[in-house]
């Protein structure tokens, strides 16, 4: 009886095919359909993790240990990493365009990319956008600060968001200061 199981290489090819279809839909501004394609690509990429006994190859140094039974070549591991970075980043961008998307999910997807490539400017930017939606101004500030650092100041939109965060943080500090002043102000009894 023949096995219907496809190889890891074939899964990477399928993931990239779905990613490319998602990219086409994204360019057409069909964000919901594009997100569906990116989700399918992620399923293929997660299938690779399952093939390696549930251990993400790109997170385990042992994944390329030559004596390990279920290992993949460094080249294939790099293909998996690049596909994961691209698909997660694209899904972030897509979800940021959708009205009722979950900012926690967007933040998580951006963090997956950052875990794989901590110098990924797009992922830091998208994490910052998600944090703003979550009203987590401190994290948004840190994310946009990282974008400005990585882009060496060339990302003007990140600089704009960074200033917006600074203003919001200053406003929060002023409210807190007033609150504490009111708390410790002596009460006048009448």
mmCIF file of N, CA and C in Angstrom, residues 10-88:
data_model
loop_
_atom_site.group_PDB
_atom_site.id
_atom_site.type_symbol
_atom_site.label_atom_id
_atom_site.label_comp_id
_atom_site.label_asym_id
_atom_site.label_seq_id
_atom_site.Cartn_x
_atom_site.Cartn_y
_atom_site.Cartn_z
ATOM 1 N N UNK A 10 8.465 18.783 -0.095
ATOM 2 C CA UNK A 10 7.185 19.030 -0.775
ATOM 3 C C UNK A 10 6.291 19.948 0.060
ATOM 4 N N UNK A 11 6.360 19.811 1.387
ATOM 5 C CA UNK A 11 5.568 20.685 2.257
ATOM 6 C C UNK A 11 6.050 22.126 2.155
ATOM 7 N N UNK A 12 7.351 22.321 2.072
ATOM 8 C CA UNK A 12 7.894 23.670 1.909
ATOM 9 C C UNK A 12 7.428 24.250 0.577
ATOM 10 N N UNK A 13 7.451 23.437 -0.467
ATOM 11 C CA UNK A 13 7.001 23.889 -1.794
ATOM 12 C C UNK A 13 5.531 24.285 -1.740
ATOM 13 N N UNK A 14 4.702 23.457 -1.101
ATOM 14 C CA UNK A 14 3.266 23.759 -0.979
ATOM 15 C C UNK A 14 3.044 25.026 -0.159
ATOM 16 N N UNK A 15 3.774 25.165 0.942
ATOM 17 C CA UNK A 15 3.651 26.364 1.781
ATOM 18 C C UNK A 15 3.981 27.608 0.962
ATOM 19 N N UNK A 16 5.042 27.536 0.183
ATOM 20 C CA UNK A 16 5.421 28.684 -0.650
ATOM 21 C C UNK A 16 4.404 28.959 -1.751
ATOM 22 N N UNK A 17 3.793 27.901 -2.259
ATOM 23 C CA UNK A 17 2.753 28.089 -3.285
ATOM 24 C C UNK A 17 1.560 28.843 -2.691
ATOM 25 N N UNK A 18 1.118 28.420 -1.484
ATOM 26 C CA UNK A 18 0.007 29.115 -0.826
ATOM 27 C C UNK A 18 0.394 30.555 -0.466
ATOM 28 N N UNK A 19 1.631 30.742 -0.063
ATOM 29 C CA UNK A 19 2.116 32.096 0.252
ATOM 30 C C UNK A 19 2.025 32.977 -0.990
ATOM 31 N N UNK A 20 2.474 32.455 -2.129
ATOM 32 C CA UNK A 20 2.429 33.223 -3.378
ATOM 33 C C UNK A 20 0.988 33.561 -3.775
ATOM 34 N N UNK A 21 0.078 32.594 -3.587
ATOM 35 C CA UNK A 21 -1.339 32.860 -3.871
ATOM 36 C C UNK A 21 -1.864 33.942 -2.927
ATOM 37 N N UNK A 22 -1.459 33.876 -1.663
ATOM 38 C CA UNK A 22 -1.853 34.902 -0.694
ATOM 39 C C UNK A 22 -1.319 36.265 -1.079
ATOM 40 N N UNK A 23 -0.070 36.309 -1.549
ATOM 41 C CA UNK A 23 0.525 37.580 -1.976
ATOM 42 C C UNK A 23 -0.277 38.216 -3.106
ATOM 43 N N UNK A 24 -0.700 37.379 -4.048
ATOM 44 C CA UNK A 24 -1.486 37.889 -5.183
ATOM 45 C C UNK A 24 -2.811 38.477 -4.685
ATOM 46 N N UNK A 25 -3.475 37.758 -3.775
ATOM 47 C CA UNK A 25 -4.743 38.243 -3.225
ATOM 48 C C UNK A 25 -4.543 39.506 -2.390
ATOM 49 N N UNK A 26 -3.436 39.578 -1.674
ATOM 50 C CA UNK A 26 -3.142 40.768 -0.868
ATOM 51 C C UNK A 26 -2.993 41.983 -1.776
ATOM 52 N N UNK A 27 -2.264 41.823 -2.883
ATOM 53 C CA UNK A 27 -2.083 42.935 -3.823
ATOM 54 C C UNK A 27 -3.415 43.393 -4.407
ATOM 55 N N UNK A 28 -4.373 42.455 -4.498
ATOM 56 C CA UNK A 28 -5.714 42.786 -4.995
ATOM 57 C C UNK A 28 -6.601 43.344 -3.880
ATOM 58 N N UNK A 29 -6.024 43.498 -2.669
ATOM 59 C CA UNK A 29 -6.720 43.993 -1.474
ATOM 60 C C UNK A 29 -7.822 43.054 -0.997
ATOM 61 N N UNK A 30 -7.700 41.781 -1.344
ATOM 62 C CA UNK A 30 -8.635 40.766 -0.866
ATOM 63 C C UNK A 30 -7.987 40.122 0.379
ATOM 64 N N UNK A 31 -8.018 40.868 1.475
ATOM 65 C CA UNK A 31 -7.270 40.493 2.669
ATOM 66 C C UNK A 31 -7.779 39.217 3.335
ATOM 67 N N UNK A 32 -9.082 39.034 3.347
ATOM 68 C CA UNK A 32 -9.649 37.839 3.985
ATOM 69 C C UNK A 32 -9.198 36.575 3.251
ATOM 70 N N UNK A 33 -9.294 36.586 1.927
ATOM 71 C CA UNK A 33 -8.873 35.424 1.139
ATOM 72 C C UNK A 33 -7.365 35.216 1.248
ATOM 73 N N UNK A 34 -6.611 36.315 1.262
ATOM 74 C CA UNK A 34 -5.153 36.214 1.401
ATOM 75 C C UNK A 34 -4.804 35.578 2.749
ATOM 76 N N UNK A 35 -5.491 36.010 3.811
ATOM 77 C CA UNK A 35 -5.243 35.439 5.145
ATOM 78 C C UNK A 35 -5.506 33.934 5.128
ATOM 79 N N UNK A 36 -6.528 33.504 4.413
ATOM 80 C CA UNK A 36 -6.827 32.078 4.301
ATOM 81 C C UNK A 36 -5.677 31.314 3.653
ATOM 82 N N UNK A 37 -5.101 31.885 2.614
ATOM 83 C CA UNK A 37 -3.957 31.231 1.944
ATOM 84 C C UNK A 37 -2.748 31.179 2.876
ATOM 85 N N UNK A 38 -2.503 32.265 3.603
ATOM 86 C CA UNK A 38 -1.374 32.272 4.534
ATOM 87 C C UNK A 38 -1.581 31.251 5.655
ATOM 88 N N UNK A 39 -2.811 31.117 6.105
ATOM 89 C CA UNK A 39 -3.110 30.104 7.133
ATOM 90 C C UNK A 39 -2.837 28.696 6.598
ATOM 91 N N UNK A 40 -3.209 28.456 5.360
ATOM 92 C CA UNK A 40 -2.933 27.136 4.758
ATOM 93 C C UNK A 40 -1.438 26.891 4.663
ATOM 94 N N UNK A 41 -0.684 27.928 4.298
ATOM 95 C CA UNK A 41 0.776 27.806 4.234
ATOM 96 C C UNK A 41 1.326 27.452 5.610
ATOM 97 N N UNK A 42 0.797 28.094 6.651
ATOM 98 C CA UNK A 42 1.252 27.802 8.014
ATOM 99 C C UNK A 42 0.950 26.355 8.401
ATOM 100 N N UNK A 43 -0.173 25.836 7.938
ATOM 101 C CA UNK A 43 -0.502 24.431 8.243
ATOM 102 C C UNK A 43 0.549 23.486 7.656
ATOM 103 N N UNK A 44 0.985 23.766 6.459
ATOM 104 C CA UNK A 44 2.045 22.930 5.865
ATOM 105 C C UNK A 44 3.338 23.063 6.662
ATOM 106 N N UNK A 45 3.655 24.280 7.086
ATOM 107 C CA UNK A 45 4.878 24.489 7.850
ATOM 108 C C UNK A 45 4.796 23.819 9.218
ATOM 109 N N UNK A 46 3.616 23.834 9.819
ATOM 110 C CA UNK A 46 3.437 23.141 11.108
ATOM 111 C C UNK A 46 3.520 21.634 10.908
ATOM 112 N N UNK A 47 3.123 21.166 9.751
ATOM 113 C CA UNK A 47 3.239 19.742 9.437
ATOM 114 C C UNK A 47 4.693 19.287 9.445
ATOM 115 N N UNK A 48 5.583 20.182 9.079
ATOM 116 C CA UNK A 48 7.016 19.865 9.122
ATOM 117 C C UNK A 48 7.439 19.655 10.569
ATOM 118 N N UNK A 49 6.950 20.511 11.456
ATOM 119 C CA UNK A 49 7.259 20.351 12.879
ATOM 120 C C UNK A 49 6.795 18.995 13.383
ATOM 121 N N UNK A 50 5.600 18.594 12.969
ATOM 122 C CA UNK A 50 5.062 17.302 13.378
ATOM 123 C C UNK A 50 5.933 16.166 12.860
ATOM 124 N N UNK A 51 6.396 16.295 11.621
ATOM 125 C CA UNK A 51 7.283 15.275 11.055
ATOM 126 C C UNK A 51 8.548 15.112 11.883
ATOM 127 N N UNK A 52 8.955 16.187 12.531
ATOM 128 C CA UNK A 52 10.169 16.148 13.348
ATOM 129 C C UNK A 52 9.810 15.935 14.824
ATOM 130 N N UNK A 53 8.747 15.156 15.059
ATOM 131 C CA UNK A 53 8.291 14.799 16.407
ATOM 132 C C UNK A 53 7.848 15.994 17.221
ATOM 133 N N UNK A 54 7.195 16.918 16.573
ATOM 134 C CA UNK A 54 6.633 18.052 17.286
ATOM 135 C C UNK A 54 7.646 19.098 17.702
ATOM 136 N N UNK A 55 8.874 18.942 17.295
ATOM 137 C CA UNK A 55 9.905 19.912 17.653
ATOM 138 C C UNK A 55 10.185 20.794 16.451
ATOM 139 N N UNK A 56 9.956 22.104 16.574
ATOM 140 C CA UNK A 56 10.246 22.979 15.439
ATOM 141 C C UNK A 56 11.729 22.908 15.077
ATOM 142 N N UNK A 57 11.992 22.507 13.858
ATOM 143 C CA UNK A 57 13.374 22.331 13.402
ATOM 144 C C UNK A 57 14.167 23.621 13.546
ATOM 145 N N UNK A 58 13.489 24.746 13.282
ATOM 146 C CA UNK A 58 14.190 26.016 13.294
ATOM 147 C C UNK A 58 14.404 26.554 14.707
ATOM 148 N N UNK A 59 13.907 25.839 15.727
ATOM 149 C CA UNK A 59 14.123 26.278 17.103
ATOM 150 C C UNK A 59 15.025 25.325 17.876
ATOM 151 N N UNK A 60 15.386 24.218 17.273
ATOM 152 C CA UNK A 60 16.189 23.216 17.955
ATOM 153 C C UNK A 60 17.498 22.995 17.224
ATOM 154 N N UNK A 61 18.596 23.260 17.895
ATOM 155 C CA UNK A 61 19.906 23.029 17.276
ATOM 156 C C UNK A 61 20.071 21.552 16.924
ATOM 157 N N UNK A 62 19.422 20.691 17.683
ATOM 158 C CA UNK A 62 19.542 19.247 17.449
ATOM 159 C C UNK A 62 18.864 18.800 16.158
ATOM 160 N N UNK A 63 18.082 19.686 15.561
ATOM 161 C CA UNK A 63 17.342 19.277 14.371
ATOM 162 C C UNK A 63 18.253 18.902 13.209
ATOM 163 N N UNK A 64 19.492 19.372 13.255
ATOM 164 C CA UNK A 64 20.397 19.022 12.155
ATOM 165 C C UNK A 64 21.536 18.122 12.643
ATOM 166 N N UNK A 65 21.335 17.514 13.803
ATOM 167 C CA UNK A 65 22.334 16.574 14.321
ATOM 168 C C UNK A 65 22.366 15.372 13.393
ATOM 169 N N UNK A 66 23.527 15.008 12.857
ATOM 170 C CA UNK A 66 23.605 13.950 11.840
ATOM 171 C C UNK A 66 23.189 12.566 12.342
ATOM 172 N N UNK A 67 23.251 12.313 13.640
ATOM 173 C CA UNK A 67 22.868 11.002 14.161
ATOM 174 C C UNK A 67 21.386 10.904 14.493
ATOM 175 N N UNK A 68 20.690 12.018 14.428
ATOM 176 C CA UNK A 68 19.264 12.016 14.746
ATOM 177 C C UNK A 68 18.493 11.423 13.575
ATOM 178 N N UNK A 69 17.537 10.546 13.893
ATOM 179 C CA UNK A 69 16.796 9.862 12.831
ATOM 180 C C UNK A 69 15.980 10.845 11.987
ATOM 181 N N UNK A 70 15.187 11.656 12.625
ATOM 182 C CA UNK A 70 14.345 12.606 11.898
ATOM 183 C C UNK A 70 15.001 13.976 11.888
ATOM 184 N N UNK A 71 15.954 14.156 11.029
ATOM 185 C CA UNK A 71 16.616 15.452 10.922
ATOM 186 C C UNK A 71 16.497 15.946 9.487
ATOM 187 N N UNK A 72 16.746 17.223 9.328
ATOM 188 C CA UNK A 72 16.716 17.797 7.984
ATOM 189 C C UNK A 72 18.055 18.485 7.738
ATOM 190 N N UNK A 73 18.355 18.672 6.493
ATOM 191 C CA UNK A 73 19.625 19.302 6.127
ATOM 192 C C UNK A 73 19.593 20.785 6.522
ATOM 193 N N UNK A 74 20.765 21.365 6.732
ATOM 194 C CA UNK A 74 20.800 22.802 7.038
ATOM 195 C C UNK A 74 20.139 23.645 5.945
ATOM 196 N N UNK A 75 20.259 23.239 4.689
ATOM 197 C CA UNK A 75 19.648 23.981 3.584
ATOM 198 C C UNK A 75 18.121 23.950 3.680
ATOM 199 N N UNK A 76 17.587 22.757 3.958
ATOM 200 C CA UNK A 76 16.134 22.628 4.074
ATOM 201 C C UNK A 76 15.644 23.353 5.333
ATOM 202 N N UNK A 77 16.428 23.294 6.383
ATOM 203 C CA UNK A 77 16.064 24.023 7.603
ATOM 204 C C UNK A 77 15.987 25.520 7.304
ATOM 205 N N UNK A 78 16.943 26.057 6.543
ATOM 206 C CA UNK A 78 16.926 27.474 6.189
ATOM 207 C C UNK A 78 15.702 27.812 5.333
ATOM 208 N N UNK A 79 15.330 26.911 4.420
ATOM 209 C CA UNK A 79 14.119 27.129 3.617
ATOM 210 C C UNK A 79 12.885 27.209 4.515
ATOM 211 N N UNK A 80 12.831 26.335 5.521
ATOM 212 C CA UNK A 80 11.709 26.335 6.466
ATOM 213 C C UNK A 80 11.671 27.644 7.246
ATOM 214 N N UNK A 81 12.830 28.090 7.698
ATOM 215 C CA UNK A 81 12.915 29.347 8.458
ATOM 216 C C UNK A 81 12.446 30.518 7.606
ATOM 217 N N UNK A 82 12.957 30.606 6.383
ATOM 218 C CA UNK A 82 12.583 31.712 5.498
ATOM 219 C C UNK A 82 11.091 31.688 5.171
ATOM 220 N N UNK A 83 10.545 30.499 4.948
ATOM 221 C CA UNK A 83 9.111 30.384 4.666
ATOM 222 C C UNK A 83 8.297 30.822 5.884
ATOM 223 N N UNK A 84 8.713 30.399 7.075
ATOM 224 C CA UNK A 84 8.012 30.803 8.293
ATOM 225 C C UNK A 84 8.059 32.315 8.491
ATOM 226 N N UNK A 85 9.214 32.907 8.269
ATOM 227 C CA UNK A 85 9.354 34.363 8.412
ATOM 228 C C UNK A 85 8.414 35.073 7.447
ATOM 229 N N UNK A 86 8.462 34.673 6.198
ATOM 230 C CA UNK A 86 7.670 35.326 5.161
ATOM 231 C C UNK A 86 6.168 35.169 5.395
ATOM 232 N N UNK A 87 5.734 33.941 5.671
ATOM 233 C CA UNK A 87 4.295 33.684 5.839
ATOM 234 C C UNK A 87 3.751 34.394 7.080
ATOM 235 N N UNK A 88 4.456 34.291 8.201
ATOM 236 C CA UNK A 88 3.987 34.954 9.422
ATOM 237 C C UNK A 88 3.966 36.465 9.251
#
